[in-house]
Amino acid sequence: MDKLTYRRNPVVLVHGIFDTGRVFDKMIPYLTQRGWSVYDLDLVPNTGHGSLDSLAQQVADFVDTTFAPEQPIDLVGFSMGGIVSRYYVQRLEGINRVQRFVTISSPHNGTWVAYCNPGVGCLQMRPDSAFLQDLNQDVEMLSQINFTSIWTPYDLMILPANSSQVPVGREVIVPVMTHAWMLTDVRSLSAVTEALTQPVGAIATQQLPPSWLHTQIASNPGK
């Protein structure tokens, strides 16, 4: 298959802590109406007490049982789901079939809120955890695919909010006022749509300039 392609792949959505696939009830019809086939799954347990690597295996199993082996997919992970998805991509061979990967308000460098929960999954999401250090030591893997991190500076679940920054791929900042609204605000939904329409391989290692980010935010005012 041509490395540079605009083909719309099936999209798999991976939710965050204490959520189920229903957290995407606004995003799913938004994407479906624009031509995507969208899939979601329920991670168990969703409380932070299961390890993120075991949840990532659930993603791998879902993909393997839902799609033909030759079918490429796009992956969108919200919050904890973004880190679960990263483990799938980086450690469970997901990089061999994921072409576009989007994280939304995910604690790539940990969040202080994870100290509020003693579960092993939350231990893995604490700043400087061995789990995150392992993923981040070869984060350059993500430059092999079309990767986008979307986040808001007003996030009170990802502390500090800029923990959602990743040194590879694209970064889109949207001034949404809460963590949960990142799945319902038209600005973040538009950012996800834009990320999923990027040609594969075209800008996988490109950092967009601040002027582009400001333009993106200004062109999608309001909620």
JSON list of C-alpha atoms in Angstrom, two decimals:
[
{"chain": "A", "resi": 1, "resn": "MET", "atom": "CA", "xyz": [0.00, 0.00, 0.00]},
{"chain": "A", "resi": 2, "resn": "ASP", "atom": "CA", "xyz": [1.23, 3.50, -0.82]},
{"chain": "A", "resi": 3, "resn": "LYS", "atom": "CA", "xyz": [2.90, 5.00, 2.24]},
{"chain": "A", "resi": 4, "resn": "LEU", "atom": "CA", "xyz": [1.38, 8.41, 1.46]},
{"chain": "A", "resi": 5, "resn": "THR", "atom": "CA", "xyz": [-2.37, 7.89, 1.42]},
{"chain": "A", "resi": 6, "resn": "TYR", "atom": "CA", "xyz": [-5.56, 9.69, 2.38]},
{"chain": "A", "resi": 7, "resn": "ARG", "atom": "CA", "xyz": [-7.50, 6.45, 2.88]},
{"chain": "A", "resi": 8, "resn": "ARG", "atom": "CA", "xyz": [-9.93, 6.58, 5.80]},
{"chain": "A", "resi": 9, "resn": "ASN", "atom": "CA", "xyz": [-9.22, 3.66, 8.08]},
{"chain": "A", "resi": 10, "resn": "PRO", "atom": "CA", "xyz": [-11.54, 2.24, 10.73]},
{"chain": "A", "resi": 11, "resn": "VAL", "atom": "CA", "xyz": [-11.08, 4.23, 13.94]},
{"chain": "A", "resi": 12, "resn": "VAL", "atom": "CA", "xyz": [-10.76, 2.56, 17.34]},
{"chain": "A", "resi": 13, "resn": "LEU", "atom": "CA", "xyz": [-11.53, 4.72, 20.41]},
{"chain": "A", "resi": 14, "resn": "VAL", "atom": "CA", "xyz": [-9.96, 3.85, 23.78]},
{"chain": "A", "resi": 15, "resn": "HIS", "atom": "CA", "xyz": [-11.47, 5.46, 26.90]},
{"chain": "A", "resi": 16, "resn": "GLY", "atom": "CA", "xyz": [-9.88, 6.63, 30.13]},
{"chain": "A", "resi": 17, "resn": "ILE", "atom": "CA", "xyz": [-10.11, 5.81, 33.82]},
{"chain": "A", "resi": 18, "resn": "PHE", "atom": "CA", "xyz": [-13.61, 5.33, 35.31]},
{"chain": "A", "resi": 19, "resn": "ASP", "atom": "CA", "xyz": [-15.04, 5.59, 31.78]},
{"chain": "A", "resi": 20, "resn": "THR", "atom": "CA", "xyz": [-16.52, 3.16, 29.29]},
{"chain": "A", "resi": 21, "resn": "GLY", "atom": "CA", "xyz": [-16.93, 3.44, 25.55]},
{"chain": "A", "resi": 22, "resn": "ARG", "atom": "CA", "xyz": [-20.03, 5.53, 26.22]},
{"chain": "A", "resi": 23, "resn": "VAL", "atom": "CA", "xyz": [-17.79, 8.49, 26.99]},
{"chain": "A", "resi": 24, "resn": "PHE", "atom": "CA", "xyz": [-17.46, 8.82, 23.21]},
{"chain": "A", "resi": 25, "resn": "ASP", "atom": "CA", "xyz": [-21.21, 9.19, 22.63]},
{"chain": "A", "resi": 26, "resn": "LYS", "atom": "CA", "xyz": [-20.71, 12.60, 21.00]},
{"chain": "A", "resi": 27, "resn": "MET", "atom": "CA", "xyz": [-17.50, 11.80, 19.15]},
{"chain": "A", "resi": 28, "resn": "ILE", "atom": "CA", "xyz": [-18.83, 8.60, 17.55]},
{"chain": "A", "resi": 29, "resn": "PRO", "atom": "CA", "xyz": [-21.72, 10.22, 15.61]},
{"chain": "A", "resi": 30, "resn": "TYR", "atom": "CA", "xyz": [-19.51, 13.24, 14.84]},
{"chain": "A", "resi": 31, "resn": "LEU", "atom": "CA", "xyz": [-16.98, 11.00, 13.09]},
{"chain": "A", "resi": 32, "resn": "THR", "atom": "CA", "xyz": [-19.58, 8.65, 11.61]},
{"chain": "A", "resi": 33, "resn": "GLN", "atom": "CA", "xyz": [-21.39, 11.53, 9.95]},
{"chain": "A", "resi": 34, "resn": "ARG", "atom": "CA", "xyz": [-18.09, 12.48, 8.33]},
{"chain": "A", "resi": 35, "resn": "GLY", "atom": "CA", "xyz": [-17.51, 9.09, 6.82]},
{"chain": "A", "resi": 36, "resn": "TRP", "atom": "CA", "xyz": [-15.55, 7.04, 9.35]},
{"chain": "A", "resi": 37, "resn": "SER", "atom": "CA", "xyz": [-16.33, 3.57, 10.67]},
{"chain": "A", "resi": 38, "resn": "VAL", "atom": "CA", "xyz": [-15.88, 3.91, 14.43]},
{"chain": "A", "resi": 39, "resn": "TYR", "atom": "CA", "xyz": [-15.34, 1.23, 17.07]},
{"chain": "A", "resi": 40, "resn": "ASP", "atom": "CA", "xyz": [-14.96, 1.39, 20.84]},
{"chain": "A", "resi": 41, "resn": "LEU", "atom": "CA", "xyz": [-14.36, -1.11, 23.63]},
{"chain": "A", "resi": 42, "resn": "ASP", "atom": "CA", "xyz": [-14.79, -1.25, 27.39]},
{"chain": "A", "resi": 43, "resn": "LEU", "atom": "CA", "xyz": [-11.57, -1.78, 29.33]},
{"chain": "A", "resi": 44, "resn": "VAL", "atom": "CA", "xyz": [-11.87, -3.95, 32.46]},
{"chain": "A", "resi": 45, "resn": "PRO", "atom": "CA", "xyz": [-11.15, -2.91, 35.13]},
{"chain": "A", "resi": 46, "resn": "ASN", "atom": "CA", "xyz": [-11.56, 0.80, 34.41]},
{"chain": "A", "resi": 47, "resn": "THR", "atom": "CA", "xyz": [-10.66, 1.92, 37.94]},
{"chain": "A", "resi": 48, "resn": "GLY", "atom": "CA", "xyz": [-6.90, 2.21, 37.71]},
{"chain": "A", "resi": 49, "resn": "HIS", "atom": "CA", "xyz": [-6.45, -1.05, 39.59]},
{"chain": "A", "resi": 50, "resn": "GLY", "atom": "CA", "xyz": [-5.51, -3.03, 36.47]},
{"chain": "A", "resi": 51, "resn": "SER", "atom": "CA", "xyz": [-2.08, -2.60, 34.92]},
{"chain": "A", "resi": 52, "resn": "LEU", "atom": "CA", "xyz": [-1.95, -0.49, 31.79]},
{"chain": "A", "resi": 53, "resn": "ASP", "atom": "CA", "xyz": [-0.08, -3.23, 29.95]},
{"chain": "A", "resi": 54, "resn": "SER", "atom": "CA", "xyz": [-2.91, -5.69, 30.65]},
{"chain": "A", "resi": 55, "resn": "LEU", "atom": "CA", "xyz": [-5.43, -3.14, 29.38]},
{"chain": "A", "resi": 56, "resn": "ALA", "atom": "CA", "xyz": [-3.29, -2.66, 26.28]},
{"chain": "A", "resi": 57, "resn": "GLN", "atom": "CA", "xyz": [-3.52, -6.40, 25.67]},
{"chain": "A", "resi": 58, "resn": "GLN", "atom": "CA", "xyz": [-7.32, -5.98, 25.66]},
{"chain": "A", "resi": 59, "resn": "VAL", "atom": "CA", "xyz": [-6.90, -3.39, 22.90]},
{"chain": "A", "resi": 60, "resn": "ALA", "atom": "CA", "xyz": [-4.66, -5.78, 20.96]},
{"chain": "A", "resi": 61, "resn": "ASP", "atom": "CA", "xyz": [-7.17, -8.62, 21.35]},
{"chain": "A", "resi": 62, "resn": "PHE", "atom": "CA", "xyz": [-10.04, -6.36, 20.26]},
{"chain": "A", "resi": 63, "resn": "VAL", "atom": "CA", "xyz": [-8.19, -5.24, 17.15]},
{"chain": "A", "resi": 64, "resn": "ASP", "atom": "CA", "xyz": [-7.15, -8.79, 16.26]},
{"chain": "A", "resi": 65, "resn": "THR", "atom": "CA", "xyz": [-10.67, -10.18, 16.60]},
{"chain": "A", "resi": 66, "resn": "THR", "atom": "CA", "xyz": [-12.47, -7.23, 14.95]},
{"chain": "A", "resi": 67, "resn": "PHE", "atom": "CA", "xyz": [-10.35, -6.58, 11.87]},
{"chain": "A", "resi": 68, "resn": "ALA", "atom": "CA", "xyz": [-8.68, -8.68, 9.21]},
{"chain": "A", "resi": 69, "resn": "PRO", "atom": "CA", "xyz": [-4.91, -8.99, 9.68]},
{"chain": "A", "resi": 70, "resn": "GLU", "atom": "CA", "xyz": [-4.19, -6.83, 6.64]},
{"chain": "A", "resi": 71, "resn": "GLN", "atom": "CA", "xyz": [-6.60, -4.05, 7.70]},
{"chain": "A", "resi": 72, "resn": "PRO", "atom": "CA", "xyz": [-4.78, -0.89, 8.88]},
{"chain": "A", "resi": 73, "resn": "ILE", "atom": "CA", "xyz": [-6.51, 1.13, 11.61]},
{"chain": "A", "resi": 74, "resn": "ASP", "atom": "CA", "xyz": [-6.39, 4.54, 13.22]},
{"chain": "A", "resi": 75, "resn": "LEU", "atom": "CA", "xyz": [-6.34, 4.80, 17.01]},
{"chain": "A", "resi": 76, "resn": "VAL", "atom": "CA", "xyz": [-7.66, 7.52, 19.33]},
{"chain": "A", "resi": 77, "resn": "GLY", "atom": "CA", "xyz": [-6.96, 7.32, 23.07]},
{"chain": "A", "resi": 78, "resn": "PHE", "atom": "CA", "xyz": [-8.42, 9.62, 25.70]},
{"chain": "A", "resi": 79, "resn": "SER", "atom": "CA", "xyz": [-6.60, 10.31, 28.98]},
{"chain": "A", "resi": 80, "resn": "MET", "atom": "CA", "xyz": [-5.44, 6.95, 30.44]},
{"chain": "A", "resi": 81, "resn": "GLY", "atom": "CA", "xyz": [-6.59, 5.40, 27.17]},
{"chain": "A", "resi": 82, "resn": "GLY", "atom": "CA", "xyz": [-3.87, 7.30, 25.35]},
{"chain": "A", "resi": 83, "resn": "ILE", "atom": "CA", "xyz": [-1.18, 5.66, 27.50]},
{"chain": "A", "resi": 84, "resn": "VAL", "atom": "CA", "xyz": [-2.83, 2.25, 27.15]},
{"chain": "A", "resi": 85, "resn": "SER", "atom": "CA", "xyz": [-2.85, 2.82, 23.40]},
{"chain": "A", "resi": 86, "resn": "ARG", "atom": "CA", "xyz": [0.80, 3.86, 23.42]},
{"chain": "A", "resi": 87, "resn": "TYR", "atom": "CA", "xyz": [1.73, 0.58, 25.07]},
{"chain": "A", "resi": 88, "resn": "TYR", "atom": "CA", "xyz": [-0.21, -1.29, 22.41]},
{"chain": "A", "resi": 89, "resn": "VAL", "atom": "CA", "xyz": [1.54, 0.66, 19.65]},
{"chain": "A", "resi": 90, "resn": "GLN", "atom": "CA", "xyz": [5.04, 0.55, 21.13]},
{"chain": "A", "resi": 91, "resn": "ARG", "atom": "CA", "xyz": [5.14, -2.83, 22.86]},
{"chain": "A", "resi": 92, "resn": "LEU", "atom": "CA", "xyz": [2.42, -5.07, 21.39]},
{"chain": "A", "resi": 93, "resn": "GLU", "atom": "CA", "xyz": [3.21, -4.58, 17.70]},
{"chain": "A", "resi": 94, "resn": "GLY", "atom": "CA", "xyz": [0.38, -2.12, 17.15]},
{"chain": "A", "resi": 95, "resn": "ILE", "atom": "CA", "xyz": [2.83, 0.04, 15.24]},
{"chain": "A", "resi": 96, "resn": "ASN", "atom": "CA", "xyz": [2.62, -2.52, 12.43]},
{"chain": "A", "resi": 97, "resn": "ARG", "atom": "CA", "xyz": [-1.06, -1.74, 11.74]},
{"chain": "A", "resi": 98, "resn": "VAL", "atom": "CA", "xyz": [-1.84, 1.66, 13.29]},
{"chain": "A", "resi": 99, "resn": "GLN", "atom": "CA", "xyz": [-1.36, 4.43, 10.72]},
{"chain": "A", "resi": 100, "resn": "ARG", "atom": "CA", "xyz": [-2.78, 7.44, 12.55]},
{"chain": "A", "resi": 101, "resn": "PHE", "atom": "CA", "xyz": [-2.59, 7.68, 16.33]},
{"chain": "A", "resi": 102, "resn": "VAL", "atom": "CA", "xyz": [-4.24, 10.49, 18.30]},
{"chain": "A", "resi": 103, "resn": "THR", "atom": "CA", "xyz": [-4.09, 11.04, 22.04]},
{"chain": "A", "resi": 104, "resn": "ILE", "atom": "CA", "xyz": [-6.41, 13.46, 23.84]},
{"chain": "A", "resi": 105, "resn": "SER", "atom": "CA", "xyz": [-5.34, 14.87, 27.23]},
{"chain": "A", "resi": 106, "resn": "SER", "atom": "CA", "xyz": [-3.12, 11.90, 28.01]},
{"chain": "A", "resi": 107, "resn": "PRO", "atom": "CA", "xyz": [-0.47, 11.99, 30.78]},
{"chain": "A", "resi": 108, "resn": "HIS", "atom": "CA", "xyz": [2.53, 11.07, 28.63]},
{"chain": "A", "resi": 109, "resn": "ASN", "atom": "CA", "xyz": [4.81, 12.34, 31.37]},
{"chain": "A", "resi": 110, "resn": "GLY", "atom": "CA", "xyz": [2.54, 11.41, 34.27]},
{"chain": "A", "resi": 111, "resn": "THR", "atom": "CA", "xyz": [-0.03, 13.27, 36.35]},
{"chain": "A", "resi": 112, "resn": "TRP", "atom": "CA", "xyz": [0.05, 14.19, 40.03]},
{"chain": "A", "resi": 113, "resn": "VAL", "atom": "CA", "xyz": [-3.62, 13.19, 40.26]},
{"chain": "A", "resi": 114, "resn": "ALA", "atom": "CA", "xyz": [-2.48, 9.56, 39.99]},
{"chain": "A", "resi": 115, "resn": "TYR", "atom": "CA", "xyz": [-1.24, 9.81, 43.57]},
{"chain": "A", "resi": 116, "resn": "CYS", "atom": "CA", "xyz": [-4.90, 9.83, 44.67]},
{"chain": "A", "resi": 117, "resn": "ASN", "atom": "CA", "xyz": [-5.36, 6.18, 43.66]},
{"chain": "A", "resi": 118, "resn": "PRO", "atom": "CA", "xyz": [-3.17, 3.29, 44.88]},
{"chain": "A", "resi": 119, "resn": "GLY", "atom": "CA", "xyz": [-4.05, 1.03, 41.93]},
{"chain": "A", "resi": 120, "resn": "VAL", "atom": "CA", "xyz": [-1.23, -0.35, 39.83]},
{"chain": "A", "resi": 121, "resn": "GLY", "atom": "CA", "xyz": [-2.51, 1.50, 36.74]},
{"chain": "A", "resi": 122, "resn": "CYS", "atom": "CA", "xyz": [-2.34, 4.78, 38.62]},
{"chain": "A", "resi": 123, "resn": "LEU", "atom": "CA", "xyz": [1.13, 3.95, 39.93]},
{"chain": "A", "resi": 124, "resn": "GLN", "atom": "CA", "xyz": [2.12, 3.60, 36.27]},
{"chain": "A", "resi": 125, "resn": "MET", "atom": "CA", "xyz": [0.69, 7.03, 35.47]},
{"chain": "A", "resi": 126, "resn": "ARG", "atom": "CA", "xyz": [2.61, 8.88, 38.17]},
{"chain": "A", "resi": 127, "resn": "PRO", "atom": "CA", "xyz": [5.38, 11.24, 37.02]},
{"chain": "A", "resi": 128, "resn": "ASP", "atom": "CA", "xyz": [8.70, 9.45, 36.46]},
{"chain": "A", "resi": 129, "resn": "SER", "atom": "CA", "xyz": [7.17, 5.99, 36.89]},
{"chain": "A", "resi": 130, "resn": "ALA", "atom": "CA", "xyz": [9.20, 3.12, 35.51]},
{"chain": "A", "resi": 131, "resn": "PHE", "atom": "CA", "xyz": [6.33, 2.38, 33.11]},
{"chain": "A", "resi": 132, "resn": "LEU", "atom": "CA", "xyz": [6.38, 5.87, 31.56]},
{"chain": "A", "resi": 133, "resn": "GLN", "atom": "CA", "xyz": [10.16, 6.03, 31.54]},
{"chain": "A", "resi": 134, "resn": "ASP", "atom": "CA", "xyz": [10.17, 2.81, 29.53]},
{"chain": "A", "resi": 135, "resn": "LEU", "atom": "CA", "xyz": [7.69, 4.13, 26.96]},
{"chain": "A", "resi": 136, "resn": "ASN", "atom": "CA", "xyz": [9.40, 7.51, 26.73]},
{"chain": "A", "resi": 137, "resn": "GLN", "atom": "CA", "xyz": [12.91, 6.15, 26.26]},
{"chain": "A", "resi": 138, "resn": "ASP", "atom": "CA", "xyz": [11.96, 5.09, 22.73]},
{"chain": "A", "resi": 139, "resn": "VAL", "atom": "CA", "xyz": [9.15, 7.56, 22.05]},
{"chain": "A", "resi": 140, "resn": "GLU", "atom": "CA", "xyz": [10.80, 8.17, 18.66]},
{"chain": "A", "resi": 141, "resn": "MET", "atom": "CA", "xyz": [8.97, 5.03, 17.53]},
{"chain": "A", "resi": 142, "resn": "LEU", "atom": "CA", "xyz": [5.88, 7.19, 17.19]},
{"chain": "A", "resi": 143, "resn": "SER", "atom": "CA", "xyz": [7.56, 9.17, 14.40]},
{"chain": "A", "resi": 144, "resn": "GLN", "atom": "CA", "xyz": [7.12, 6.08, 12.21]},
{"chain": "A", "resi": 145, "resn": "ILE", "atom": "CA", "xyz": [3.36, 6.74, 12.11]},
{"chain": "A", "resi": 146, "resn": "ASN", "atom": "CA", "xyz": [1.17, 9.83, 11.96]},
{"chain": "A", "resi": 147, "resn": "PHE", "atom": "CA", "xyz": [0.95, 10.84, 15.64]},
{"chain": "A", "resi": 148, "resn": "THR", "atom": "CA", "xyz": [-0.97, 13.79, 17.13]},
{"chain": "A", "resi": 149, "resn": "SER", "atom": "CA", "xyz": [-1.31, 14.89, 20.76]},
{"chain": "A", "resi": 150, "resn": "ILE", "atom": "CA", "xyz": [-4.30, 17.12, 21.53]},
{"chain": "A", "resi": 151, "resn": "TRP", "atom": "CA", "xyz": [-4.49, 18.80, 24.94]},
{"chain": "A", "resi": 152, "resn": "THR", "atom": "CA", "xyz": [-5.76, 21.79, 26.90]},
{"chain": "A", "resi": 153, "resn": "PRO", "atom": "CA", "xyz": [-3.73, 24.02, 29.24]},
{"chain": "A", "resi": 154, "resn": "TYR", "atom": "CA", "xyz": [-6.74, 24.13, 31.61]},
{"chain": "A", "resi": 155, "resn": "ASP", "atom": "CA", "xyz": [-6.76, 20.41, 32.38]},
{"chain": "A", "resi": 156, "resn": "LEU", "atom": "CA", "xyz": [-7.11, 19.66, 36.11]},
{"chain": "A", "resi": 157, "resn": "MET", "atom": "CA", "xyz": [-6.84, 15.88, 35.70]},
{"chain": "A", "resi": 158, "resn": "ILE", "atom": "CA", "xyz": [-3.52, 16.00, 33.88]},
{"chain": "A", "resi": 159, "resn": "LEU", "atom": "CA", "xyz": [-1.22, 17.90, 36.23]},
{"chain": "A", "resi": 160, "resn": "PRO", "atom": "CA", "xyz": [0.79, 19.59, 35.00]},
{"chain": "A", "resi": 161, "resn": "ALA", "atom": "CA", "xyz": [-1.29, 19.98, 31.85]},
{"chain": "A", "resi": 162, "resn": "ASN", "atom": "CA", "xyz": [1.78, 20.09, 29.63]},
{"chain": "A", "resi": 163, "resn": "SER", "atom": "CA", "xyz": [2.46, 16.48, 30.61]},
{"chain": "A", "resi": 164, "resn": "SER", "atom": "CA", "xyz": [0.41, 15.78, 27.47]},
{"chain": "A", "resi": 165, "resn": "GLN", "atom": "CA", "xyz": [3.26, 17.10, 25.34]},
{"chain": "A", "resi": 166, "resn": "VAL", "atom": "CA", "xyz": [5.30, 14.60, 23.33]},
{"chain": "A", "resi": 167, "resn": "PRO", "atom": "CA", "xyz": [8.61, 15.44, 21.61]},
{"chain": "A", "resi": 168, "resn": "VAL", "atom": "CA", "xyz": [7.54, 13.81, 18.33]},
{"chain": "A", "resi": 169, "resn": "GLY", "atom": "CA", "xyz": [4.57, 14.17, 16.03]},
{"chain": "A", "resi": 170, "resn": "ARG", "atom": "CA", "xyz": [2.05, 16.99, 15.96]},
{"chain": "A", "resi": 171, "resn": "GLU", "atom": "CA", "xyz": [0.69, 18.98, 18.87]},
{"chain": "A", "resi": 172, "resn": "VAL", "atom": "CA", "xyz": [-2.70, 20.72, 18.90]},
{"chain": "A", "resi": 173, "resn": "ILE", "atom": "CA", "xyz": [-3.62, 22.91, 21.88]},
{"chain": "A", "resi": 174, "resn": "VAL", "atom": "CA", "xyz": [-7.30, 23.73, 22.37]},
{"chain": "A", "resi": 175, "resn": "PRO", "atom": "CA", "xyz": [-8.41, 26.04, 25.22]},
{"chain": "A", "resi": 176, "resn": "VAL", "atom": "CA", "xyz": [-11.15, 23.75, 26.53]},
{"chain": "A", "resi": 177, "resn": "MET", "atom": "CA", "xyz": [-11.99, 24.40, 30.18]},
{"chain": "A", "resi": 178, "resn": "THR", "atom": "CA", "xyz": [-12.25, 20.84, 31.56]},
{"chain": "A", "resi": 179, "resn": "HIS", "atom": "CA", "xyz": [-10.78, 17.40, 30.98]},
{"chain": "A", "resi": 180, "resn": "ALA", "atom": "CA", "xyz": [-14.14, 15.81, 30.13]},
{"chain": "A", "resi": 181, "resn": "TRP", "atom": "CA", "xyz": [-15.10, 18.52, 27.64]},
{"chain": "A", "resi": 182, "resn": "MET", "atom": "CA", "xyz": [-12.17, 17.45, 25.48]},
{"chain": "A", "resi": 183, "resn": "LEU", "atom": "CA", "xyz": [-14.51, 14.76, 24.14]},
{"chain": "A", "resi": 184, "resn": "THR", "atom": "CA", "xyz": [-17.46, 17.06, 23.47]},
{"chain": "A", "resi": 185, "resn": "ASP", "atom": "CA", "xyz": [-16.11, 20.52, 22.61]},
{"chain": "A", "resi": 186, "resn": "VAL", "atom": "CA", "xyz": [-16.33, 21.23, 18.89]},
{"chain": "A", "resi": 187, "resn": "ARG", "atom": "CA", "xyz": [-12.75, 22.50, 18.86]},
{"chain": "A", "resi": 188, "resn": "SER", "atom": "CA", "xyz": [-11.28, 19.22, 20.06]},
{"chain": "A", "resi": 189, "resn": "LEU", "atom": "CA", "xyz": [-13.66, 17.18, 17.89]},
{"chain": "A", "resi": 190, "resn": "SER", "atom": "CA", "xyz": [-12.52, 19.24, 14.91]},
{"chain": "A", "resi": 191, "resn": "ALA", "atom": "CA", "xyz": [-8.89, 18.66, 15.88]},
{"chain": "A", "resi": 192, "resn": "VAL", "atom": "CA", "xyz": [-9.47, 14.90, 15.99]},
{"chain": "A", "resi": 193, "resn": "THR", "atom": "CA", "xyz": [-11.14, 15.01, 12.58]},
{"chain": "A", "resi": 194, "resn": "GLU", "atom": "CA", "xyz": [-8.25, 16.99, 11.13]},
{"chain": "A", "resi": 195, "resn": "ALA", "atom": "CA", "xyz": [-5.73, 14.52, 12.57]},
{"chain": "A", "resi": 196, "resn": "LEU", "atom": "CA", "xyz": [-7.60, 11.57, 11.08]},
{"chain": "A", "resi": 197, "resn": "THR", "atom": "CA", "xyz": [-7.60, 13.12, 7.61]},
{"chain": "A", "resi": 198, "resn": "GLN", "atom": "CA", "xyz": [-3.84, 13.57, 7.45]},
{"chain": "A", "resi": 199, "resn": "PRO", "atom": "CA", "xyz": [-2.10, 11.57, 4.73]},
{"chain": "A", "resi": 200, "resn": "VAL", "atom": "CA", "xyz": [-0.18, 8.70, 6.24]},
{"chain": "A", "resi": 201, "resn": "GLY", "atom": "CA", "xyz": [3.48, 9.48, 6.63]},
{"chain": "A", "resi": 202, "resn": "ALA", "atom": "CA", "xyz": [3.18, 13.04, 5.37]},
{"chain": "A", "resi": 203, "resn": "ILE", "atom": "CA", "xyz": [3.85, 14.85, 8.64]},
{"chain": "A", "resi": 204, "resn": "ALA", "atom": "CA", "xyz": [4.56, 12.09, 11.11]},
{"chain": "A", "resi": 205, "resn": "THR", "atom": "CA", "xyz": [7.72, 13.81, 12.38]},
{"chain": "A", "resi": 206, "resn": "GLN", "atom": "CA", "xyz": [6.66, 17.43, 11.85]},
{"chain": "A", "resi": 207, "resn": "GLN", "atom": "CA", "xyz": [6.26, 19.85, 14.74]},
{"chain": "A", "resi": 208, "resn": "LEU", "atom": "CA", "xyz": [3.69, 22.45, 13.75]},
{"chain": "A", "resi": 209, "resn": "PRO", "atom": "CA", "xyz": [4.70, 26.07, 14.43]},
{"chain": "A", "resi": 210, "resn": "PRO", "atom": "CA", "xyz": [2.88, 28.06, 17.13]},
{"chain": "A", "resi": 211, "resn": "SER", "atom": "CA", "xyz": [1.26, 30.22, 14.44]},
{"chain": "A", "resi": 212, "resn": "TRP", "atom": "CA", "xyz": [-0.56, 27.17, 13.07]},
{"chain": "A", "resi": 213, "resn": "LEU", "atom": "CA", "xyz": [-1.81, 26.26, 16.53]},
{"chain": "A", "resi": 214, "resn": "HIS", "atom": "CA", "xyz": [-3.15, 29.75, 17.13]},
{"chain": "A", "resi": 215, "resn": "THR", "atom": "CA", "xyz": [-4.86, 29.67, 13.74]},
{"chain": "A", "resi": 216, "resn": "GLN", "atom": "CA", "xyz": [-6.44, 26.31, 14.53]},
{"chain": "A", "resi": 217, "resn": "ILE", "atom": "CA", "xyz": [-7.78, 27.57, 17.85]},
{"chain": "A", "resi": 218, "resn": "ALA", "atom": "CA", "xyz": [-9.05, 30.85, 16.50]},
{"chain": "A", "resi": 219, "resn": "SER", "atom": "CA", "xyz": [-10.83, 29.22, 13.59]},
{"chain": "A", "resi": 220, "resn": "ASN", "atom": "CA", "xyz": [-12.95, 27.08, 15.89]},
{"chain": "A", "resi": 221, "resn": "PRO", "atom": "CA", "xyz": [-14.31, 29.46, 18.53]},
{"chain": "A", "resi": 222, "resn": "GLY", "atom": "CA", "xyz": [-16.93, 28.47, 21.02]},
{"chain": "A", "resi": 223, "resn": "LYS", "atom": "CA", "xyz": [-18.09, 25.15, 22.35]}
]
